[in-house]
Coordinates of C-alpha atoms and ligand atoms in Angstrom, one line a residue:
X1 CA -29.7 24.8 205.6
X2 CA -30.2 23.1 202.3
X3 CA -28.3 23.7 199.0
X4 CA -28.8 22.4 195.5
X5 CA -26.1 22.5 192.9
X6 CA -28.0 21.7 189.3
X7 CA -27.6 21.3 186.1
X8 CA -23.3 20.8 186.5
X9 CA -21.1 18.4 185.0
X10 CA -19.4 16.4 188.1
X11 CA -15.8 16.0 187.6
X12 CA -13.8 13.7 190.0
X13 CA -10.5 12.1 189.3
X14 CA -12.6 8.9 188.1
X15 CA -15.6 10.6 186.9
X16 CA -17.4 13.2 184.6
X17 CA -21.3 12.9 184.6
X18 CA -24.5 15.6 184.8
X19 CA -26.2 15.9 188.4
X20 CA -27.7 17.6 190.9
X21 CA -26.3 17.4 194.4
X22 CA -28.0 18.2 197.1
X23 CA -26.3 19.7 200.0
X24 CA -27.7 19.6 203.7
X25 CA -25.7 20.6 207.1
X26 CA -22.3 21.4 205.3
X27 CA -22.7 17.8 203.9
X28 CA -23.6 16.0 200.5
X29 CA -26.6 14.0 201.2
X30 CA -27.2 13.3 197.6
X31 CA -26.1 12.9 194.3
X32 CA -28.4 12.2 191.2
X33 CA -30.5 13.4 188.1
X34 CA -33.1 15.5 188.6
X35 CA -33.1 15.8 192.9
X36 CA -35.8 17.7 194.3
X37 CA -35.5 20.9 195.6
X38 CA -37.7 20.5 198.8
X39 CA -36.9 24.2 200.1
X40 CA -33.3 24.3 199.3
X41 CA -31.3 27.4 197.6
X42 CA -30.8 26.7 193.9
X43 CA -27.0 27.1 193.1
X44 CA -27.4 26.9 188.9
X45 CA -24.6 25.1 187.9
X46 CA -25.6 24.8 184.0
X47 CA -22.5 24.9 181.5
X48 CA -20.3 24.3 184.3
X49 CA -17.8 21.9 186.0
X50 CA -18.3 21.0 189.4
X51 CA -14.8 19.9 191.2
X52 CA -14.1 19.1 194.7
X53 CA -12.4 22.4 196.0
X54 CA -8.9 22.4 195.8
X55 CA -6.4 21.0 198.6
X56 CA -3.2 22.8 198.9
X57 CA -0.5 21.0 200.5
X58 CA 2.2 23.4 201.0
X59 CA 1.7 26.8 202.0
X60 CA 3.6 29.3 204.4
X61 CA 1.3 32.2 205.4
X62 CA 2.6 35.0 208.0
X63 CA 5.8 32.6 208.4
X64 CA 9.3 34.1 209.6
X65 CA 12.0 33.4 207.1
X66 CA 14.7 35.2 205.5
X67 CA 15.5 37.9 207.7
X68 CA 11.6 38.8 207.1
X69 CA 8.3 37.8 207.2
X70 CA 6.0 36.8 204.5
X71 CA 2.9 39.1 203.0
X72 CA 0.2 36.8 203.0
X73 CA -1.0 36.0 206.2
X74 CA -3.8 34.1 206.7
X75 CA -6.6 36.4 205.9
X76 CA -5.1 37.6 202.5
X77 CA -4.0 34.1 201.9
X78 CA -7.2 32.4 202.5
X79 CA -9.6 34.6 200.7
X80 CA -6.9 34.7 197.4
X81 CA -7.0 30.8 197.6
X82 CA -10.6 30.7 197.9
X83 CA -10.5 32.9 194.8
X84 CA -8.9 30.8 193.0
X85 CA -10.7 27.4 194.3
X86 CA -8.7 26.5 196.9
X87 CA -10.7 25.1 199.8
X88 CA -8.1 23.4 202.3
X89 CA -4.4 24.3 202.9
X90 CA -2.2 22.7 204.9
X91 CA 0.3 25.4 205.9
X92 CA 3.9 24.6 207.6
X93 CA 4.1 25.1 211.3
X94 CA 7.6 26.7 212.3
X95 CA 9.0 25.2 215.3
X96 CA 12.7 26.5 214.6
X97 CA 14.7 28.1 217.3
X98 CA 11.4 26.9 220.2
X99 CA 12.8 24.5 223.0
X100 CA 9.2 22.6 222.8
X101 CA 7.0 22.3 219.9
X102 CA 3.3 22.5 221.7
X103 CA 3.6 26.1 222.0
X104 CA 4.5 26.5 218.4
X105 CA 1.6 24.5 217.0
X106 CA -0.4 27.0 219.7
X107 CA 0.8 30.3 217.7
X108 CA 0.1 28.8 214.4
X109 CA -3.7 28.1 215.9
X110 CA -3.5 31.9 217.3
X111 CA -2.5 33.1 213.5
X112 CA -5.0 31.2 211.6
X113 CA -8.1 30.6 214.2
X114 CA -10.4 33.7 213.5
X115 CA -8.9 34.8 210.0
X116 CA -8.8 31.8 207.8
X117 CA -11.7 31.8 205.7
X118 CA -11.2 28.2 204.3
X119 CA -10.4 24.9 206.2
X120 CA -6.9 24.2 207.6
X121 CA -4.6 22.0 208.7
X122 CA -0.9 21.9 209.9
X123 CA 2.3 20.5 209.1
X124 CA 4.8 20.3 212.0
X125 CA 8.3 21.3 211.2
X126 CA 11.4 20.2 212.7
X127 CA 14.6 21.8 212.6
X128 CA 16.3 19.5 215.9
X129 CA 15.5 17.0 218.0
X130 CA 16.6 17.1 221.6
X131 CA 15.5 14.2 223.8
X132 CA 12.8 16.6 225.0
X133 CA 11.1 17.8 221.5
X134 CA 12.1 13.9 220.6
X135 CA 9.6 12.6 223.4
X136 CA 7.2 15.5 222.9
X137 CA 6.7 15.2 218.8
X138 CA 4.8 12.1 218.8
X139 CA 2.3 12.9 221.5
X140 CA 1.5 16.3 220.3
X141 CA 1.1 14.8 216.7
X142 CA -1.5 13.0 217.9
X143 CA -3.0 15.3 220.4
X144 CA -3.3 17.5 217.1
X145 CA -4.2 15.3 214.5
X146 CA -1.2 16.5 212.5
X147 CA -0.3 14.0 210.1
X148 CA 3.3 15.0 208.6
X149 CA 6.2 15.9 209.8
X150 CA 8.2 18.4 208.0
X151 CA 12.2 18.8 207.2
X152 CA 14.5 20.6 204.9
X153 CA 17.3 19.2 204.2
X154 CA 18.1 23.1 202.7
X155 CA 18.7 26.6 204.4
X156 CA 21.6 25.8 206.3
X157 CA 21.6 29.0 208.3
X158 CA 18.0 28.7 209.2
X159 CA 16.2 25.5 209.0
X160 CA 18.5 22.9 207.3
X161 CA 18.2 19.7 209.7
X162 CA 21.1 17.2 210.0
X163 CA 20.5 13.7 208.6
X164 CA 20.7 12.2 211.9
X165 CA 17.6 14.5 212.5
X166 CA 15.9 13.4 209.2
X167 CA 16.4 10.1 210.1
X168 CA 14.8 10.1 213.5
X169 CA 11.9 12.4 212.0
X170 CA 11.5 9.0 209.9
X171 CA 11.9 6.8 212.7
X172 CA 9.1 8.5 214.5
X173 CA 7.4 9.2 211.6
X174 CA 7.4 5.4 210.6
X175 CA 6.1 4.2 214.1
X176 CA 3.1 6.9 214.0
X177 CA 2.2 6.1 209.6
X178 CA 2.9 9.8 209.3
X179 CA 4.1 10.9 206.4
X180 CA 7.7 13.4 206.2
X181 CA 7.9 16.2 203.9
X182 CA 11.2 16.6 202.8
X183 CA 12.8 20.1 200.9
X184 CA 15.3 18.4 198.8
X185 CA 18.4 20.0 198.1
X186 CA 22.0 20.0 199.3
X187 CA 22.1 23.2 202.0
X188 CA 26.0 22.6 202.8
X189 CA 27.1 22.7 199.3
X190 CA 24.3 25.5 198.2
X191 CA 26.1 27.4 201.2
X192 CA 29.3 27.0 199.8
X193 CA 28.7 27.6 196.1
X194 CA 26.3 31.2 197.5
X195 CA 29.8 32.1 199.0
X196 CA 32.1 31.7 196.5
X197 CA 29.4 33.9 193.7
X198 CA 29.6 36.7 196.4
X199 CA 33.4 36.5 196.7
X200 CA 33.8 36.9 192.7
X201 CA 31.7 39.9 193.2
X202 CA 28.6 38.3 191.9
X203 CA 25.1 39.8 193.0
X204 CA 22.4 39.3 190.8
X205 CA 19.1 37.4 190.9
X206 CA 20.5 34.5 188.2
X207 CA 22.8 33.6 190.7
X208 CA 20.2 32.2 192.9
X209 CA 19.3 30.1 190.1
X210 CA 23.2 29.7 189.6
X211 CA 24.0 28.7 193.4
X212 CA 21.8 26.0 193.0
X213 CA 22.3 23.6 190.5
X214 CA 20.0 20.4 190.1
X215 CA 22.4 18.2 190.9
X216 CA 22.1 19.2 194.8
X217 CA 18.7 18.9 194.5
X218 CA 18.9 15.5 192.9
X219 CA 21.5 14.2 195.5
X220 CA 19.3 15.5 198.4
X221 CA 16.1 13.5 197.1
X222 CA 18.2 10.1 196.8
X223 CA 19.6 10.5 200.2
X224 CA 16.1 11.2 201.2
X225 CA 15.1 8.4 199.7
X226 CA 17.3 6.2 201.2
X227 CA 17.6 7.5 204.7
X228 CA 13.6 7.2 204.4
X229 CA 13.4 3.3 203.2
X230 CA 16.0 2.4 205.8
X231 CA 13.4 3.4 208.8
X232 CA 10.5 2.0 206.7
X233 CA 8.8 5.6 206.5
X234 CA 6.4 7.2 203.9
X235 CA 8.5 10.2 201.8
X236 CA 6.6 13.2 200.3
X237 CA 9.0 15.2 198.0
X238 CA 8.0 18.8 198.4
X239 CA 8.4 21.1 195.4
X240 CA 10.2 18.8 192.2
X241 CA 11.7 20.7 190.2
X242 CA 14.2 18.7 187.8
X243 CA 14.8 15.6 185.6
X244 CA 17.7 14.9 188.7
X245 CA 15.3 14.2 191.2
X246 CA 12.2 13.1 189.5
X247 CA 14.7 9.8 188.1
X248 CA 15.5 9.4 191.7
X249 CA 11.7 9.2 192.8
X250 CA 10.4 7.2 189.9
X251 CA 13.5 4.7 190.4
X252 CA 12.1 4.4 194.0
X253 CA 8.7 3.9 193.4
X254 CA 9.4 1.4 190.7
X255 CA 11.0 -0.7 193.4
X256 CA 8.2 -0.2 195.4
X257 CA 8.8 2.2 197.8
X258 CA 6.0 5.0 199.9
X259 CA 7.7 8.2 197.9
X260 CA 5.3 10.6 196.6
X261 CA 6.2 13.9 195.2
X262 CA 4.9 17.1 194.5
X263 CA 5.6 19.5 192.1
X264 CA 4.3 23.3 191.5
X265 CA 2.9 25.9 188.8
X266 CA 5.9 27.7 188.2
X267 CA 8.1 25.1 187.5
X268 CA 5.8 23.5 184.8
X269 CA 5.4 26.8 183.3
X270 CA 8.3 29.3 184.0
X271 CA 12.1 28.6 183.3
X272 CA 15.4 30.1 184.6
X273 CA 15.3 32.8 182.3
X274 CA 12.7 34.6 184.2
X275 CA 15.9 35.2 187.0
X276 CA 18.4 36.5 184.3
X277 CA 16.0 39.6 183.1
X278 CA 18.2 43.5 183.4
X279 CA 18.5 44.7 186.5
X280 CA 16.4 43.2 189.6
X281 CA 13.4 42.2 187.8
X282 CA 14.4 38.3 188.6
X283 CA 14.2 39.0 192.1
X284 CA 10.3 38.0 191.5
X285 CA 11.2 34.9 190.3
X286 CA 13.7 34.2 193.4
X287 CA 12.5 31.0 195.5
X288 CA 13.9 27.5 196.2
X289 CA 14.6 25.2 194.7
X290 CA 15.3 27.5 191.1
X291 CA 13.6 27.8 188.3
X292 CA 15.1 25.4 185.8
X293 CA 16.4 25.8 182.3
X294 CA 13.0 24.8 180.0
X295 CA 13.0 21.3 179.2
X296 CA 12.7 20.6 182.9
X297 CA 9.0 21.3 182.0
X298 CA 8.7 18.4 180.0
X299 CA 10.0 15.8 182.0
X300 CA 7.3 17.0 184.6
X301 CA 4.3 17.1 182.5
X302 CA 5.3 13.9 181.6
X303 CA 5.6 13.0 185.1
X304 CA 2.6 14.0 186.5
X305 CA 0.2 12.2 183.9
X306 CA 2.1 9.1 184.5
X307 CA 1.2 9.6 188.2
X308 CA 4.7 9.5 189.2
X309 CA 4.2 13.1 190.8
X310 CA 1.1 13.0 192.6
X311 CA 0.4 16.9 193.9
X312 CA 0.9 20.3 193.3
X313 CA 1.1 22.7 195.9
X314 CA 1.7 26.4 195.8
X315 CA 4.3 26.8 197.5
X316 CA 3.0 30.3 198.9
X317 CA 5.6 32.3 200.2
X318 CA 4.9 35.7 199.4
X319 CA 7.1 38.7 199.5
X320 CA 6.6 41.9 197.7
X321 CA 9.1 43.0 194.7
X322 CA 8.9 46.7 196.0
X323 CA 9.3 45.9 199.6
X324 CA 10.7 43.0 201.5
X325 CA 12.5 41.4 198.1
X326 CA 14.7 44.2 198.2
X327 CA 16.3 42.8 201.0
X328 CA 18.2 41.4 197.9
X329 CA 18.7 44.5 195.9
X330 CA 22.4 43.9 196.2
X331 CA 23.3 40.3 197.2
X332 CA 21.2 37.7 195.4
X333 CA 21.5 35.6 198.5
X334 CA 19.8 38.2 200.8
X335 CA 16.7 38.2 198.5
X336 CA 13.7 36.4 200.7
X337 CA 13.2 33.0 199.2
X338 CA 9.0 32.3 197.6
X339 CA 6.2 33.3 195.3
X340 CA 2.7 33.8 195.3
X341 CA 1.1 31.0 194.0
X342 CA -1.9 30.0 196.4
X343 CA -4.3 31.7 193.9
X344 CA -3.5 31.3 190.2
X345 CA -2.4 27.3 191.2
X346 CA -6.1 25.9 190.5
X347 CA -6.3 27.9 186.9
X348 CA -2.8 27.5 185.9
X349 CA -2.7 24.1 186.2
X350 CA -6.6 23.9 184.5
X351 CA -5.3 26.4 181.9
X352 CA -1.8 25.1 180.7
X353 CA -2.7 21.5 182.0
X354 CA -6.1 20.5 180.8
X355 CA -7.2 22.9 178.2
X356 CA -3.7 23.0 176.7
X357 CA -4.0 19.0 176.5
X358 CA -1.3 17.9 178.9
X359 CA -3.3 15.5 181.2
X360 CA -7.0 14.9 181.3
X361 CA -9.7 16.5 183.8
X362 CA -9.5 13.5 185.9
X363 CA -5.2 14.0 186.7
X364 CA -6.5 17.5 187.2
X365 CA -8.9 16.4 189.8
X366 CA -6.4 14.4 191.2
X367 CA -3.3 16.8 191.8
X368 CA -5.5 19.6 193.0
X369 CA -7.3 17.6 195.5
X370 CA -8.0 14.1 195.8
X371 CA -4.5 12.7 195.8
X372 CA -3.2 15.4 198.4
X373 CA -6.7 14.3 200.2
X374 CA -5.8 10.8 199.9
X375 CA -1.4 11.1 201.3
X376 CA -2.6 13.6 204.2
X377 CA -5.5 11.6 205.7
X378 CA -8.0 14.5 204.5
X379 CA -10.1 11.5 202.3
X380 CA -12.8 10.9 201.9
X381 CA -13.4 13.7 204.1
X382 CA -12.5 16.1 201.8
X383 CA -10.9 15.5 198.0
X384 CA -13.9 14.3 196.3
X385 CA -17.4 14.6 195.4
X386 CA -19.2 11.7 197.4
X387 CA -22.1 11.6 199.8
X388 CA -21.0 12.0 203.5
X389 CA -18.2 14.4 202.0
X390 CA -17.9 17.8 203.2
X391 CA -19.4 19.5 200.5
X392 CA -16.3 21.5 199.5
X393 CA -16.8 22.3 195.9
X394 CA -15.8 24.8 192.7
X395 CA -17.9 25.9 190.2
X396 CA -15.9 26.4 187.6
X397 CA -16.5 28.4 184.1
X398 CA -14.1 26.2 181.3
X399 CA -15.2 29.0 179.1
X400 CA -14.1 31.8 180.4
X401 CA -10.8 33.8 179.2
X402 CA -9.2 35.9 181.5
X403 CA -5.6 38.1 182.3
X404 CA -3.7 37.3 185.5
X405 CA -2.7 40.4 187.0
X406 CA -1.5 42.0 190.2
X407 CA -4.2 44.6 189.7
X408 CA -6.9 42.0 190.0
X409 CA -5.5 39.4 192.3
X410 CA -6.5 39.1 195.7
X411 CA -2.8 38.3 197.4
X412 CA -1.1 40.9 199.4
X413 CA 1.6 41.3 196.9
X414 CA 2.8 44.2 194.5
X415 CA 3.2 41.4 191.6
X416 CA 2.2 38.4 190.3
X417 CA 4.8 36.1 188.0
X418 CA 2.2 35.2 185.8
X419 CA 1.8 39.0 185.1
X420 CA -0.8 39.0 181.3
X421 CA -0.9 35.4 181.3
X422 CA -4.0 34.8 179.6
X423 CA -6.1 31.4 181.0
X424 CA -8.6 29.7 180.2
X425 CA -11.3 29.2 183.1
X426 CA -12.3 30.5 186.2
X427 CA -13.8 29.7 189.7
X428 CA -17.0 31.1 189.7
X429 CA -18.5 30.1 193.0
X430 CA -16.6 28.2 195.7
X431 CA -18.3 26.7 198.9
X432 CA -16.7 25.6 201.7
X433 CA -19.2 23.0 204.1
X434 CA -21.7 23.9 202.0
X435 CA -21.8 27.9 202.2
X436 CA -20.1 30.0 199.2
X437 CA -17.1 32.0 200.3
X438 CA -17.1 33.1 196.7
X439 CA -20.3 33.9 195.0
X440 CA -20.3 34.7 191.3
X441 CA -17.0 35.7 191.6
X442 CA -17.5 37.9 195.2
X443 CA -16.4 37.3 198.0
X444 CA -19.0 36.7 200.4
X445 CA -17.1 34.6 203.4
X446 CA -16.5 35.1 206.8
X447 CA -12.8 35.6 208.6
X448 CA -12.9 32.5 210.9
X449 CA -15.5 30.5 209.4
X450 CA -12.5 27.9 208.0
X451 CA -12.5 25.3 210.8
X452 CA -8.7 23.2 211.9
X453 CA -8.9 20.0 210.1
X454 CA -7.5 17.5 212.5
X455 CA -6.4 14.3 210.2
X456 CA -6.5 10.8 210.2
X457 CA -3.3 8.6 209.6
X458 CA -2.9 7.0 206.7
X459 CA -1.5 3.2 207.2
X460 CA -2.1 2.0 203.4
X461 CA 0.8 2.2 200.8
X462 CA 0.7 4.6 198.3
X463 CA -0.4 1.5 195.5
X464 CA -3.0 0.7 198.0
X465 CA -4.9 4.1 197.8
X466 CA -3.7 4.1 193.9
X467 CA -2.0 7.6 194.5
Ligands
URP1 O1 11.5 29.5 198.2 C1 10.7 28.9 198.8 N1 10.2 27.8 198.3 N2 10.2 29.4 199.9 C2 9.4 28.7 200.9 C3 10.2 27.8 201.7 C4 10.4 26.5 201.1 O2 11.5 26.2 200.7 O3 9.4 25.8 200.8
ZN2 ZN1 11.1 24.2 200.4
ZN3 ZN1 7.6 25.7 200.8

């Protein structure tokens, strides 16, 4: 089946120019001005960008945490991210509390095979490493064409590893040129400064934000950084949120070290007010690390244009504010940890990023897709427009004005943060492998058509592939 996108304006993270591209098996065969048709569907693209669909690095769909579990699984999750341009995720496989990891990686294919409507991959997440699972991890990584390993040094009554783990996680990690995703902040210490709030009788939302100061966070990313260059082993900084640790990773990469870090919508755009609103309103805002006082948001912008951060995931972790955060509705620290962010990432960061004048449509590009792409062995697979890449792409109206709302998202939530935000632009149509899951703003995909991406490793240094 053939496919012709005309009349767009291409926009990669090195290019913007007018073509047609002509799309044939799932693939593009061809790029140029004025392509023939020769039988294919017409997809007008006049007036229009053209991006490579987004790639979201870090979500947790139908994932046990908190006492709970969360809201989007990976139906909901996949249509609301193909909504809003997403193409690929790469969602966190839980191994915690499984005495092997195979089986694991099997229920996470269970979950997704046969709902996901958009392409997939997995992250493997490690909690402890017995000699078994130690023996086992870098066998099924390959077996499974999982790239990166994941470990929080955080959530010390639930997945915070030890350091001897996070060291061996790099070890391994080093000798396969996987990449380990690290949650950066001090769990011991959070634990201690959660118990002493509670003791003084203090229960609200702020002091989630209160429990958790930057400095843990900024502490955890050094040691991270150091326990990571004495193996030799590629860092990815999940979800910066402060000035603390963003010196620590531009420090490292200044002396040349394989750190990359990511950053996400809400902390470019929403601050640490957002917890301290009357009653439990801030609940909405609860996740980890916190939301940070304001001119955190400045050092990030700043940050991302000058490539020091290179992605932004969503950070999906979904939990309702009239159902399973009230879990919380008395003790701040019982309030299930996340957001829901898989859909409004592609427009928030097009809206208050490029259309607000913060970076240019290339660093867009870039942070949405190609650079994630490029640190998770999806390129040039996916991540770009190119012939003999999967023809994953947006269309995308610049034009359009539009209100975020929980009314109209497509997320299994009861709220969205960016409740009334008004953006600018809008996925129109979004095809994955060539066929639209989203037609003129429908959705007109299939539960199971996403396909498991399995990846290749990535041996080049991050100034090698210029990420
Ligand atoms: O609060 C958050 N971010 N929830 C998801 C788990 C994590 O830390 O990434
Ligand atoms: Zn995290
Ligand atoms: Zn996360």
């Amino acid at each position: 089946m053939k496919k012709m996108i005309t009349g767009g304006l291409i926009a990669t993270a090195s290019d913007l120019y007018e073509a047609d591209i002509l799309i044939e098996n799932g693939k593009i065969v061809q790029i140029g001005k004025n392509l023939s048709a020769d039988g294919a569907e017409i997809v007008d693209a006049a007036g229009k960008y053209v991006f490579p669909g987004g790639i979201d690095p870090h979500t947790h769909l139908d994932m046990p945490f908190n006492n709970t579990v969360t809201d989007d699984d990976w139906k909901s999750g996949t249509i609301a991210a193909a909504f809003g341009g997403t193409t690929t995720i790469l969602d966190f496989c839980l191994t915690a509390g499984e005495e092997k990891l195979a089986p694991a990686v099997e229920k996470w294919h269970e979950k997704a095979n046969g709902n996901s409507v958009i392409d997939y991959g997995f992250h493997l997440m490690i909690t402890d490493l017995t000699p078994e699972t130690e023996a086992e991890l870098p066998l099924l990584l390959e077996r499974e064409g999982i790239t990166s390993i994941k470990v929080f040094m955080a959530y010390a009554k639930e997945f915070q590893a030890s350091d001897r783990t996070l060291f061996k996680a790099f070890k391994i990690a080093k000798d396969m040129d996987a990449v380990v995703m690290v949650h950066c902040e001090n769990g011991s210490v959070i634990d201690e400064l959660v118990e002493e709030a509670r003791q003084a009788g203090q229960t609200a939302p702020i002091y989630h934000a209160l429990t958790r100061p930057a400095e843990v966070e900024g502490e955890a990313t050094k040691r991270a950084i150091e326990l990571a260059h004495i193996a030799g082993a590629k860092l990815y900084v999940v979800h910066v949120t402060c000035k603390e640790a963003l010196d620590e990773i531009i420090n490292a990469r200044e002396k040349g070290y394989d750190v990359y870090g990511e950053t996400c919508p809400p902390y470019l755009t929403l601050d640490q007010s957002a917890l301290a609103q009357p009653g439990f309103e801030g609940a909405k805002y609860v996740w980890s690390p916190p939301l940070r006082p304001k001119y955190h948001q400045e050092h990030l912008w700043n940050a991302l244009k000058a490539k020091q951060l290179q992605t932004i995931g969503s950070d999906q972790c979904s939990f309702s504010f009239n159902g399973k955060k009230r879990l919380g509705i008395n003790d701040f620290s019982k309030i299930p940890n996340g957001g829901p962010f898989i859909e409004d990432r592609f427009s928030i960061l097009y809206s208050e990023g490029v259309a607000k004048g913060r970076i240019s449509i290339h660093d867009f590009v870039d942070m949405i897709s190609t650079s994630a792409a490029k640190i998770f062995g999806l390129y040039p697979q996916k991540g770009t427009i190119a012939i003999g890449s999967d023809a994953d792409i947006v269309i995308f109206d610049p034009a359009v004005k539009r209100e975020i709302s929980a009314d109209t998202h497509h997320m299994n939530v009861d709220y969205n943060p960016y409740e009334g935000w008004e953006v600018t632009g809008e996925p129109i149509s979004v095809l994955v492998r060539g066929e639209y899951v989203i037609k003129n703003r429908q959705f007109v995909g299939a539960l199971g058509s996403g396909r498991y991406i399995r990846r290749a490793v990535q041996p080049a240094t991050a100034e090698q592939i210029n990420v």
